[in-house]
CSV table of C-alpha atoms in Angstrom, one decimal:
chain,number,residue,atom,x,y,z
R,986,MET,CA,38.9,95.1,72.5
R,987,ILE,CA,37.4,92.9,75.3
R,988,LYS,CA,34.6,91.8,73.0
R,989,LYS,CA,37.1,90.9,70.4
R,990,PHE,CA,39.1,88.7,72.8
R,991,LEU,CA,35.9,86.9,73.8
R,992,GLU,CA,34.9,86.5,70.2
R,993,ILE,CA,38.2,84.8,69.6
R,994,SER,CA,38.3,82.5,72.6
R,995,PHE,CA,34.6,81.8,73.4
R,996,LYS,CA,33.4,78.5,71.8
R,997,LYS,CA,29.8,77.4,72.2
R,998,ASP,CA,29.6,73.8,73.1
R,999,GLY,CA,26.3,72.7,74.4
R,1000,GLN,CA,27.3,69.1,74.8
R,1001,HIS,CA,29.5,69.8,77.8
R,1002,SER,CA,28.6,72.6,80.3
R,1003,PRO,CA,25.9,75.3,80.2
R,1004,LEU,CA,26.6,78.3,78.0
R,1005,TYR,CA,26.7,80.7,80.9
R,1006,LEU,CA,29.4,78.6,82.6
R,1007,GLN,CA,31.5,78.5,79.5
R,1008,LEU,CA,31.3,82.3,79.2
R,1009,GLU,CA,32.2,82.6,82.9
R,1010,SER,CA,35.2,80.3,82.4
R,1011,GLU,CA,36.5,82.4,79.4
R,1012,ILE,CA,36.2,85.7,81.3
R,1013,ILE,CA,38.1,84.2,84.3
R,1014,GLN,CA,40.9,83.0,81.9
R,1015,LEU,CA,41.2,86.5,80.4
R,1016,ILE,CA,41.5,88.0,83.9
R,1017,CYS,CA,44.1,85.4,85.0
R,1018,ARG,CA,46.2,86.0,81.8
R,1019,GLY,CA,46.1,89.8,82.4
R,1020,VAL,CA,44.1,90.6,79.3
R,1021,LEU,CA,41.4,92.0,81.6
R,1022,LYS,CA,43.0,94.1,84.4
R,1023,PRO,CA,41.7,95.0,87.9
R,1024,GLY,CA,39.1,97.8,87.7
R,1025,GLN,CA,38.6,97.5,84.0
R,1026,ALA,CA,35.1,98.0,82.6
R,1027,LEU,CA,33.3,95.1,81.1
R,1028,PRO,CA,30.8,95.3,78.2
R,1029,SER,CA,27.2,95.6,79.1
R,1030,SER,CA,25.2,92.4,79.1
R,1031,ARG,CA,23.3,93.7,76.0
R,1032,GLU,CA,26.5,94.6,74.1
R,1033,LEU,CA,28.3,91.3,74.9
R,1034,ALA,CA,25.2,89.2,74.0
R,1035,GLN,CA,24.9,90.9,70.6
R,1036,SER,CA,28.7,90.5,70.0
R,1037,LEU,CA,28.7,86.8,70.8
R,1038,LYS,CA,25.3,86.1,69.3
R,1039,ILE,CA,23.9,84.6,72.5
R,1040,ASN,CA,20.9,85.4,74.7
R,1041,ARG,CA,21.3,88.3,77.0
R,1042,LYS,CA,20.1,86.2,80.0
R,1043,THR,CA,23.1,84.0,79.5
R,1044,VAL,CA,25.5,87.0,79.9
R,1045,VAL,CA,23.5,88.2,83.0
R,1046,ALA,CA,23.8,84.7,84.5
R,1047,ALA,CA,27.6,84.6,83.9
R,1048,TYR,CA,28.1,88.1,85.4
R,1049,GLU,CA,26.1,87.2,88.5
R,1050,GLU,CA,28.2,84.0,89.0
R,1051,LEU,CA,31.4,86.0,88.5
R,1052,GLY,CA,30.2,88.6,91.0
R,1053,ALA,CA,29.3,85.9,93.6
R,1054,GLN,CA,32.9,84.5,93.2
R,1055,GLY,CA,34.6,87.8,93.6
R,1056,TRP,CA,35.9,88.1,90.0
R,1057,VAL,CA,33.8,91.1,89.1
R,1058,GLU,CA,32.0,93.9,90.9
R,1059,SER,CA,29.0,96.1,90.0
R,1060,LYS,CA,29.1,99.8,90.3
R,1061,ASP,CA,25.9,101.8,90.6
R,1062,ARG,CA,24.8,103.4,87.3
R,1063,SER,CA,28.2,102.6,85.9
R,1064,GLY,CA,28.1,98.9,85.0
R,1065,MET,CA,30.3,95.8,85.6
R,1066,TYR,CA,34.0,95.9,86.3
R,1067,VAL,CA,36.8,93.5,86.9
R,1068,SER,CA,37.3,93.4,90.7
R,1069,SER,CA,39.8,96.0,91.9
R,1070,HIS,CA,40.9,93.6,94.7
R,1071,LEU,CA,42.6,91.2,92.2
R,1072,PRO,CA,46.3,91.3,91.6
R,1073,ASP,CA,47.5,92.8,88.4
R,1074,THR,CA,49.1,90.5,85.9
R,1075,SER,CA,50.6,91.2,82.5
R,1076,VAL,CA,49.7,89.6,79.2
R,1077,ARG,CA,52.3,86.9,78.6
R,1078,SER,CA,52.6,87.5,74.9
R,1079,THR,CA,52.5,90.5,72.6
R,1080,HIS,CA,50.9,88.2,70.0
R,1081,GLN,CA,47.4,88.4,71.2
R,1082,ASN,CA,45.8,85.8,68.9
R,1083,SER,CA,43.6,82.8,69.5
R,1084,LYS,CA,46.5,80.4,69.9
R,1085,LYS,CA,48.2,82.5,72.6
R,1086,LEU,CA,44.9,82.7,74.5
R,1087,MET,CA,44.4,79.0,74.6
R,1088,ARG,CA,45.4,77.0,77.7
R,1089,SER,CA,48.8,75.3,77.4
R,1090,ARG,CA,48.7,71.6,76.7
R,1091,GLN,CA,52.2,71.1,78.0
R,1092,PRO,CA,53.2,71.1,81.7
R,1093,GLY,CA,54.7,74.3,83.0
R,1094,TYR,CA,56.8,72.4,85.5
R,1095,PRO,CA,59.4,69.6,85.5
R,1096,PHE,CA,58.3,66.1,86.4
R,1097,ILE,CA,59.9,62.7,86.8
R,1098,THR,CA,59.3,60.0,84.2
R,1099,LYS,CA,59.0,56.7,86.1
R,1100,ARG,CA,57.4,54.6,83.3
R,1101,PRO,CA,59.8,51.7,82.5
R,1102,SER,CA,61.1,51.6,79.0
R,1103,ASN,CA,60.3,48.1,77.6
R,1104,GLY,CA,60.7,48.6,73.9
R,1105,ALA,CA,57.5,46.8,73.2
R,1106,THR,CA,54.2,48.5,72.7
R,1107,SER,CA,50.9,47.3,71.5
R,1108,THR,CA,49.7,48.4,68.1
R,1109,ASP,CA,46.2,49.5,67.3
R,1110,SER,CA,46.2,48.9,63.6
R,1111,ALA,CA,42.5,49.6,63.1
R,1112,ALA,CA,41.4,53.2,62.1
R,1113,ARG,CA,37.9,52.5,63.5
R,1114,PRO,CA,36.6,50.2,66.2
R,1115,PRO,CA,37.1,46.6,65.1
R,1116,LEU,CA,34.3,44.3,64.2
R,1117,TYR,CA,35.9,41.6,66.4
R,1118,LYS,CA,38.7,41.3,68.9
R,1119,ILE,CA,40.6,38.2,69.8
R,1120,ASP,CA,41.9,39.3,73.1
R,1121,ASP,CA,44.7,38.1,75.5
R,1122,GLY,CA,42.4,35.8,77.4
R,1123,PHE,CA,39.4,37.5,79.0
R,1124,PRO,CA,36.1,36.1,80.3
R,1125,ASP,CA,32.8,36.8,78.6
R,1126,PRO,CA,31.1,39.5,80.6
R,1127,ARG,CA,27.8,38.6,79.0
R,1128,ILE,CA,27.5,35.5,81.1
R,1129,ALA,CA,28.7,37.1,84.3
R,1130,PRO,CA,26.4,37.1,87.4
R,1131,ILE,CA,25.7,40.8,87.0
R,1132,GLU,CA,22.0,40.6,87.8
R,1133,GLN,CA,22.8,39.0,91.2
R,1134,LEU,CA,25.6,41.6,91.8
R,1135,VAL,CA,23.3,44.5,91.0
R,1136,ARG,CA,20.5,42.9,93.1
R,1137,GLU,CA,22.8,42.8,96.2
R,1138,TYR,CA,24.2,46.3,95.4
R,1139,ARG,CA,20.7,47.7,95.3
R,1140,ARG,CA,19.6,45.9,98.5
R,1141,LEU,CA,22.7,47.1,100.4
R,1142,GLY,CA,22.1,50.6,99.0
R,1143,LYS,CA,18.7,50.7,100.7
R,1144,SER,CA,19.7,49.0,104.0
R,1145,ARG,CA,20.2,50.6,107.3
R,1146,LEU,CA,23.9,50.2,106.9
R,1147,THR,CA,24.0,52.3,103.7
R,1148,ASN,CA,25.5,55.3,105.4
R,1149,GLN,CA,28.2,53.2,106.9
R,1150,PHE,CA,29.2,51.7,103.6
R,1151,LEU,CA,29.3,55.2,102.0
R,1152,MET,CA,31.7,56.5,104.6
R,1153,TYR,CA,35.4,55.7,104.9
R,1154,GLY,CA,36.1,52.1,105.7
R,1155,PRO,CA,39.1,49.9,106.4
R,1156,GLU,CA,42.0,50.2,103.9
R,1157,HIS,CA,42.3,46.4,104.2
R,1158,GLY,CA,39.0,46.1,102.4
R,1159,SER,CA,35.5,45.1,103.6
R,1160,TYR,CA,35.9,42.9,106.7
R,1161,ARG,CA,33.1,40.6,105.5
R,1162,LEU,CA,34.6,40.1,102.1
R,1163,ARG,CA,38.0,39.2,103.6
R,1164,VAL,CA,36.2,36.7,105.8
R,1165,GLU,CA,34.3,35.2,102.9
R,1166,LEU,CA,37.3,35.3,100.6
R,1167,ALA,CA,39.5,33.5,103.1
R,1168,ARG,CA,36.8,30.7,103.4
R,1169,PHE,CA,36.6,30.5,99.6
R,1170,LEU,CA,40.4,30.2,99.2
R,1171,ASN,CA,40.6,27.6,101.9
R,1172,ARG,CA,37.8,25.6,100.3
R,1173,THR,CA,38.9,25.8,96.7
R,1174,ARG,CA,42.7,26.1,96.9
R,1175,GLY,CA,43.6,24.1,100.0
R,1176,MET,CA,44.9,27.2,101.8
R,1177,GLN,CA,44.8,27.9,105.5
R,1178,VAL,CA,44.4,31.6,105.9
R,1179,THR,CA,42.3,34.0,108.0
R,1180,GLU,CA,40.9,37.4,107.1
R,1181,LYS,CA,43.9,39.0,108.8
R,1182,GLU,CA,46.1,37.6,106.1
R,1183,VAL,CA,44.0,39.0,103.2
R,1184,LEU,CA,44.1,42.5,101.6
R,1185,ILE,CA,41.4,43.5,99.0
R,1186,THR,CA,42.8,45.3,96.0
R,1187,LYS,CA,41.5,46.6,92.7
R,1188,GLY,CA,42.7,43.7,90.6
R,1189,THR,CA,45.9,41.6,90.5
R,1190,GLN,CA,48.0,44.4,89.2
R,1191,MET,CA,47.5,46.5,92.2
R,1192,ALA,CA,48.5,43.6,94.4
R,1193,ILE,CA,51.7,43.0,92.4
R,1194,TYR,CA,52.6,46.7,92.6
R,1195,LEU,CA,52.1,46.8,96.4
R,1196,ALA,CA,54.1,43.7,97.0
R,1197,THR,CA,56.9,45.0,94.8
R,1198,GLN,CA,57.0,48.3,96.7
R,1199,LEU,CA,57.3,46.4,99.9
R,1200,LEU,CA,60.0,44.0,98.8
R,1201,VAL,CA,62.1,45.5,96.1
R,1202,ARG,CA,64.8,48.2,96.5
R,1203,PRO,CA,66.8,49.8,93.7
R,1204,GLY,CA,69.4,47.4,92.5
R,1205,ASP,CA,67.6,44.2,93.9
R,1206,ILE,CA,67.5,41.2,91.7
R,1207,VAL,CA,64.1,39.8,90.6
R,1208,PHE,CA,63.8,36.6,88.6
R,1209,VAL,CA,61.0,36.7,86.0
R,1210,PRO,CA,59.9,34.2,83.4
R,1211,GLU,CA,60.7,34.6,79.7
R,1212,PRO,CA,58.4,34.8,77.9
R,1213,GLY,CA,56.4,36.6,80.5
R,1214,TYR,CA,54.0,39.2,81.6
R,1215,LEU,CA,54.7,42.8,80.6
R,1216,ASP,CA,52.8,44.6,83.3
R,1217,ALA,CA,54.4,42.7,86.1
R,1218,ASN,CA,57.9,43.4,84.6
R,1219,GLN,CA,57.1,47.1,84.4
R,1220,ALA,CA,56.2,47.2,88.1
R,1221,PHE,CA,59.5,45.6,89.1
R,1222,LYS,CA,61.5,47.9,86.8
R,1223,GLN,CA,59.7,50.9,88.2
R,1224,ALA,CA,60.8,49.9,91.7
R,1225,GLY,CA,64.4,49.8,90.4
R,1226,ALA,CA,64.8,46.0,90.1
R,1227,ASN,CA,67.4,44.3,87.9
R,1228,LEU,CA,65.5,41.7,86.0
R,1229,VAL,CA,67.0,38.3,85.4
R,1230,PHE,CA,65.0,36.3,82.8
R,1231,ILE,CA,64.3,32.6,83.4
R,1232,PRO,CA,63.4,30.4,80.4
R,1233,VAL,CA,60.0,28.7,80.3
R,1234,ASP,CA,59.5,25.3,78.7
R,1235,LYS,CA,56.6,22.8,78.7
R,1236,ASP,CA,56.9,22.3,82.4
R,1237,GLY,CA,57.1,25.9,83.4
R,1238,MET,CA,60.0,28.0,84.7
R,1239,ASP,CA,63.4,26.3,84.5
R,1240,VAL,CA,64.2,25.6,88.1
R,1241,ASN,CA,67.6,24.2,87.2
R,1242,ARG,CA,68.6,27.6,85.9
R,1243,ILE,CA,67.1,29.3,89.0
R,1244,GLU,CA,69.3,27.0,91.2
R,1245,GLN,CA,72.4,27.7,89.2
R,1246,LEU,CA,71.9,31.5,89.6
R,1247,CYS,CA,71.1,31.3,93.3
R,1248,LYS,CA,74.5,29.7,93.9
R,1249,LYS,CA,76.1,32.9,92.6
R,1250,LYS,CA,73.6,35.4,94.0
R,1251,ALA,CA,70.1,34.8,95.3
R,1252,PRO,CA,67.3,37.1,94.1
R,1253,ARG,CA,65.2,39.3,96.3
R,1254,MET,CA,62.1,37.9,94.7
R,1255,ILE,CA,60.9,35.5,92.0
R,1256,TYR,CA,57.7,36.2,90.1
R,1257,ILE,CA,55.9,33.1,89.1
R,1258,ILE,CA,52.7,32.2,87.3
R,1259,PRO,CA,52.7,28.4,88.1
R,1260,HIS,CA,49.2,27.7,86.9
R,1261,HIS,CA,48.5,28.5,83.2
R,1262,HIS,CA,51.6,30.6,82.8
R,1263,ARG,CA,51.0,33.8,80.9
R,1264,PRO,CA,51.5,33.8,78.0
R,1265,THR,CA,52.4,30.2,77.2
R,1266,THR,CA,49.6,28.5,79.3
R,1267,VAL,CA,51.9,25.8,80.6
R,1268,THR,CA,51.7,24.6,84.3
R,1269,LEU,CA,54.7,24.4,86.6
R,1270,SER,CA,55.2,20.7,87.3
R,1271,ALA,CA,54.8,19.3,90.8
R,1272,GLU,CA,58.5,18.3,90.9
R,1273,ARG,CA,59.6,21.9,90.0
R,1274,ARG,CA,57.2,23.3,92.6
R,1275,MET,CA,58.7,21.3,95.4
R,1276,ARG,CA,62.3,22.3,94.3
R,1277,LEU,CA,61.3,25.9,94.0
R,1278,MET,CA,59.8,25.9,97.6
R,1279,SER,CA,63.0,24.3,98.8
R,1280,LEU,CA,65.2,26.9,97.2
R,1281,ALA,CA,63.1,29.7,98.7
R,1282,ALA,CA,63.6,28.2,102.2
R,1283,LYS,CA,67.3,27.8,101.5
R,1284,TYR,CA,68.1,31.2,100.1
R,1285,GLY,CA,65.4,33.3,101.8
R,1286,PHE,CA,63.8,34.9,98.8
R,1287,ALA,CA,60.1,35.7,98.3
R,1288,LEU,CA,57.9,34.0,95.8
R,1289,LEU,CA,55.3,36.3,94.3
R,1290,GLU,CA,52.7,33.8,93.1
R,1291,ASP,CA,50.3,35.2,90.5
R,1292,ASP,CA,47.3,32.9,90.2
R,1293,TYR,CA,45.2,34.9,87.8
R,1294,ASP,CA,42.9,32.1,86.4
R,1295,PHE,CA,43.0,29.1,88.8
R,1296,ASP,CA,39.4,28.3,88.2
R,1297,TYR,CA,39.5,27.1,84.6
R,1298,HIS,CA,41.3,23.7,84.2
R,1299,PHE,CA,39.7,21.2,81.9
R,1300,THR,CA,41.7,17.9,81.8
R,1301,SER,CA,41.9,17.3,85.6
R,1302,ASN,CA,41.6,19.0,88.9
R,1303,PRO,CA,44.0,22.0,88.9
R,1304,LEU,CA,47.2,21.8,90.8
R,1305,LEU,CA,46.8,23.6,94.1
R,1306,PRO,CA,48.8,26.9,94.4
R,1307,LEU,CA,52.2,26.9,96.1
R,1308,ALA,CA,50.7,29.1,98.8
R,1309,SER,CA,48.6,26.0,99.9
R,1310,VAL,CA,51.8,24.3,101.1
R,1311,ASP,CA,53.7,27.4,102.2
R,1312,THR,CA,54.7,26.6,105.8
R,1313,ASP,CA,57.7,29.0,106.0
R,1314,GLY,CA,56.0,32.3,104.9
R,1315,HIS,CA,57.9,32.8,101.6
R,1316,ILE,CA,54.9,33.3,99.4
R,1317,ILE,CA,52.8,36.4,98.6
R,1318,TYR,CA,49.7,35.1,96.7
R,1319,VAL,CA,47.8,37.4,94.4
R,1320,GLY,CA,44.7,36.9,92.3
R,1321,SER,CA,41.4,38.4,91.4
R,1322,PHE,CA,37.8,37.8,90.2
R,1323,CYS,CA,38.5,39.8,87.0
R,1324,LYS,CA,39.1,36.6,85.1
R,1325,SER,CA,36.3,34.6,86.9
R,1326,ILE,CA,33.6,37.2,86.5
R,1327,ALA,CA,34.6,40.2,84.3
R,1328,PRO,CA,37.6,42.5,83.9
R,1329,GLY,CA,35.5,45.5,84.9
R,1330,ILE,CA,34.7,44.0,88.4
R,1331,ARG,CA,37.8,45.3,90.1
R,1332,ILE,CA,38.1,42.9,93.0
R,1333,GLY,CA,41.5,41.5,93.6
R,1334,PHE,CA,43.4,40.2,96.6
R,1335,MET,CA,46.8,39.7,98.2
R,1336,VAL,CA,47.4,36.9,100.7
R,1337,ALA,CA,50.5,37.1,102.9
R,1338,PRO,CA,51.6,37.0,106.6
R,1339,GLU,CA,49.6,39.5,108.6
R,1340,VAL,CA,52.5,41.8,109.2
R,1341,VAL,CA,53.1,42.1,105.4
R,1342,ILE,CA,49.3,42.7,104.8
R,1343,ASN,CA,49.3,45.5,107.3
R,1344,GLU,CA,52.2,47.2,105.6
R,1345,ALA,CA,50.6,46.7,102.2
R,1346,ALA,CA,47.4,48.2,103.5
R,1347,ALA,CA,49.2,51.3,104.9
R,1348,LEU,CA,50.9,51.8,101.5
R,1349,ARG,CA,47.7,51.2,99.6
R,1350,LYS,CA,46.1,54.0,101.7
R,1351,LEU,CA,48.5,56.5,100.2
R,1352,ILE,CA,47.4,55.9,96.6
R,1353,ASP,CA,43.8,54.7,97.0
R,1354,ARG,CA,42.2,55.3,100.4
R,1355,GLN,CA,40.1,52.2,100.2
R,1356,GLY,CA,38.1,50.1,97.8
R,1357,GLU,CA,34.4,50.6,97.1
R,1358,GLN,CA,32.6,49.2,100.1
R,1359,LEU,CA,29.2,48.6,98.5
R,1360,LEU,CA,30.8,46.6,95.7
R,1361,GLU,CA,32.9,44.6,98.1
R,1362,GLU,CA,30.0,43.9,100.4
R,1363,ALA,CA,27.8,42.8,97.4
R,1364,THR,CA,30.7,40.5,96.3
R,1365,ALA,CA,30.9,39.1,99.8
R,1366,GLU,CA,27.2,38.2,99.6
R,1367,LEU,CA,27.6,36.4,96.3
R,1368,LEU,CA,30.5,34.4,97.8
R,1369,SER,CA,28.5,33.6,100.9
R,1370,ALA,CA,25.4,32.6,98.9
R,1371,GLY,CA,27.3,30.5,96.4
R,1372,ASP,CA,26.5,32.6,93.4
R,1373,ILE,CA,30.2,33.0,92.4
R,1374,SER,CA,30.8,29.2,92.7
R,1375,ARG,CA,27.7,28.5,90.6
R,1376,HIS,CA,28.9,31.0,88.0
R,1377,ILE,CA,32.4,29.4,87.8
R,1378,LYS,CA,30.8,26.0,87.4
R,1379,LYS,CA,28.5,27.3,84.6
R,1380,SER,CA,31.2,29.3,82.8
R,1381,HIS,CA,33.6,26.3,83.1
R,1382,LYS,CA,31.4,24.3,80.9
R,1383,ILE,CA,30.8,27.1,78.4
R,1384,TYR,CA,34.5,27.9,78.1
R,1385,GLN,CA,35.5,24.3,77.6
R,1386,GLU,CA,33.1,24.1,74.7
R,1387,ARG,CA,34.5,27.3,73.3
R,1388,LEU,CA,38.0,25.9,73.6
R,1389,GLU,CA,37.1,22.8,71.6
R,1390,ASN,CA,35.4,24.9,69.0
R,1391,THR,CA,38.3,27.4,68.7
R,1392,CYS,CA,40.8,24.6,68.4
R,1393,ARG,CA,38.7,23.0,65.6
R,1394,LEU,CA,38.5,26.2,63.7
R,1395,LEU,CA,42.2,26.9,64.0
R,1396,ARG,CA,43.0,23.5,62.7
R,1397,GLU,CA,40.6,23.7,59.8
R,1398,GLN,CA,41.0,27.3,58.8
R,1399,LEU,CA,44.5,28.3,59.9
R,1400,GLY,CA,46.4,25.0,60.1
R,1401,ALA,CA,48.5,26.1,57.1
R,1402,TYR,CA,49.7,29.2,58.9
R,1403,LEU,CA,50.2,28.4,62.6
R,1404,THR,CA,50.7,25.6,65.1
R,1405,PHE,CA,49.6,25.2,68.7
R,1406,ASP,CA,49.0,22.7,71.5
R,1407,ARG,CA,45.6,22.5,73.0
R,1408,PRO,CA,46.0,23.9,76.5
R,1409,ASN,CA,44.8,21.9,79.5
R,1410,GLY,CA,43.2,25.0,81.0
R,1411,GLY,CA,43.3,28.8,81.2
R,1412,LEU,CA,41.5,31.3,79.0
R,1413,ALA,CA,43.9,31.4,76.0
R,1414,ILE,CA,45.7,29.3,73.4
R,1415,TRP,CA,49.5,29.9,72.8
R,1416,ALA,CA,50.3,29.5,69.1
R,1417,THR,CA,53.2,30.2,66.8
R,1418,TYR,CA,53.1,31.3,63.2
R,1419,LYS,CA,55.0,29.3,60.7
R,1420,LYS,CA,58.4,30.7,59.9
R,1421,HIS,CA,57.5,32.7,56.8
R,1422,ILE,CA,54.8,34.7,58.6
R,1423,SER,CA,55.1,38.0,60.4
R,1424,ALA,CA,52.9,38.5,63.5
R,1425,SER,CA,53.0,42.3,63.3
R,1426,ALA,CA,52.3,42.4,59.6
R,1427,THR,CA,49.4,40.0,60.0
R,1428,ALA,CA,47.9,42.1,62.9
R,1429,LEU,CA,48.2,45.3,60.8
R,1430,LYS,CA,46.4,43.6,57.9
R,1431,ALA,CA,43.7,42.1,60.1
R,1432,GLY,CA,43.1,45.5,61.8
R,1433,LYS,CA,42.3,47.0,58.4
R,1434,LEU,CA,39.8,44.2,57.8
R,1435,GLY,CA,38.1,44.7,61.1
R,1436,LEU,CA,39.8,42.2,63.4
R,1437,LYS,CA,42.1,43.2,66.3
R,1438,ILE,CA,44.7,40.5,67.2
R,1439,SER,CA,48.0,40.5,69.0
R,1440,ASP,CA,51.0,41.6,67.0
R,1441,GLY,CA,53.3,39.3,69.1
R,1442,ARG,CA,55.4,42.0,70.6
R,1443,ASN,CA,54.7,41.8,74.3
R,1444,TYR,CA,55.8,38.3,75.2
R,1445,PHE,CA,59.7,38.4,75.1
R,1446,PHE,CA,61.7,41.0,77.0
R,1447,GLN,CA,65.3,39.8,77.5
R,1448,PRO,CA,67.7,42.5,76.3
R,1449,GLY,CA,70.3,41.6,73.8
R,1450,THR,CA,68.4,38.7,72.2
R,1451,SER,CA,66.9,38.6,68.8
R,1452,ARG,CA,63.7,36.7,69.1
R,1453,PRO,CA,61.3,36.7,66.1
R,1454,HIS,CA,57.9,38.1,67.1
R,1455,ASP,CA,56.0,35.1,65.6
R,1456,PHE,CA,54.0,34.0,68.6
R,1457,ILE,CA,50.4,34.9,69.4
R,1458,ARG,CA,48.1,34.4,72.4
R,1459,ILE,CA,44.5,33.6,71.4
R,1460,GLY,CA,41.8,34.3,73.9
R,1461,TYR,CA,38.9,32.1,73.1
R,1462,CYS,CA,36.3,32.8,75.9
R,1463,SER,CA,34.9,36.3,75.2
R,1464,LEU,CA,33.6,35.3,71.7
R,1465,ASP,CA,30.8,32.8,71.2
R,1466,GLU,CA,31.0,30.1,68.4
R,1467,THR,CA,29.5,32.3,65.7
R,1468,GLU,CA,31.7,35.3,66.6
R,1469,MET,CA,34.9,33.2,66.7
R,1470,ALA,CA,34.1,31.7,63.3
R,1471,ALA,CA,33.6,35.1,61.8
R,1472,ALA,CA,36.8,36.5,63.5
R,1473,ILE,CA,38.9,33.6,62.2
R,1474,GLN,CA,37.6,34.1,58.7
R,1475,ILE,CA,38.8,37.7,58.8
R,1476,TRP,CA,42.1,36.4,60.2
R,1477,LYS,CA,42.4,34.0,57.3
R,1478,GLN,CA,41.9,36.8,54.8
R,1479,ALA,CA,44.7,38.7,56.5
R,1480,LEU,CA,47.0,35.6,56.1
R,1481,ALA,CA,46.0,35.1,52.4
R,1482,PRO,CA,49.1,36.9,51.0
R,1483,TYR,CA,51.3,34.3,52.5
R,1484,THR,CA,52.2,31.3,50.4
R,1485,THR,CA,50.9,28.1,52.0
R,1486,PRO,CA,53.1,25.4,50.6
R,1487,PRO,CA,54.7,23.3,51.9
R,1488,TYR,CA,52.1,23.6,54.6
R,1489,SER,CA,48.6,22.3,54.3
R,1490,SER,CA,45.4,22.7,56.4
R,1491,THR,CA,45.7,19.2,57.6
R,1492,ALA,CA,49.2,19.7,59.1
R,1493,SER,CA,49.8,18.7,62.6
R,1494,THR,CA,49.0,21.4,65.3
R,1495,LYS,CA,51.9,20.2,67.4
R,1496,HIS,CA,55.0,22.3,67.8
R,1497,LYS,CA,58.2,22.0,69.7
R,1498,PRO,CA,58.1,23.3,73.2
R,1499,LEU,CA,59.9,26.5,74.0
R,1500,LYS,CA,63.6,26.0,74.8
């Protein structure tokens, strides 16, 4: 009977763990489920090896490991037995078949679902990995300064301070990185902060989440842009916020609307992306920035400023962040190097008054004791040596060329199907399909042809409104010129079923700004 149970449940899988460990695990499962009872005799190593068609040494090794852990015991001249010291359990089902012996894939306990319901999910329409992907606006990791980062990582790993970096460190993040980052922000963004006002995080999203947990209580009002950023909205909703959606036009969030609403009831916080707003890429005008700061001082709300890709602006010097002129302490400034270097380099930051930073660090410690000190120290060295600044300068030129190339391809190849304005900066182009074209249907068709593109669903979130999903955000940095040309050709094939008249490929790429 025991051999039959093992024949049913034991699966040889040499790609994962050694065979003797797999057998050990199966025997433990049978004991825990009550199939094997305390004091019950086990088959001899020879019998079990023949039954399972494995080497006898494998069974011997499994029995020895089980004995060392106290699951089984050997009796002189009698053989191997389930340990008599284990508690007796009963088989949970009379249907002793392979399905009943498998571990349950459903939780055996109640749990709380805190994931916000947003009604918008991304669609992976491709049955296999796509040939190309036009993403949401990511950098090209192939040009990132990875060699320099690995060089510093290796050097630090061999230094006399290695043991220190491999032990627990400050939950605020590497002290040296905070010092170098404060200097970098002061130099490039006109800020005036010290390392005490900086918290290192694993990307911007962690910083947004921590700030939200500190500021927002259930029922608090948070103003967010519409269209906007899904992941930030989810963080606010998870904290129990009531979201109020503020329209975005060519000059950014509608500050007139914000002022009108504040007269009725001021928000707890306003989430803003003033530079290269996501998804529309527009920049909040200087006039609106000043008015927004004035409203924050008047009504006492916080401004959560997400500056996710400050470094890439092509028509002029970028407008400095609101945090650079924050004299009243209303702004929590968040950003990262994920867009400057590569998404996989999880170095983000939060800048706020010291007392807020200390609270955020204490909260971060509960979910993630600290960051990776070696990576943070290596990043600090790249900042200090100027490697990151040189990389930004180099990539700035490359991405500007890719922007021009992508705009040309879109005009020439897809001008009959969509319209767009050339952005002044950022890592993506915001476009709208012409009225007879479905973004979701196009994404589905493109996926079948080998191209993954946005289906237009994760931009608008205001409940009770019917907004056609005909917009698309086109990341142009992660594909080189040849790759982008091939990707757009596939995209054009996906759009072929649509009738092009009265549109033509020479049609203007201008479209009316969002109202």
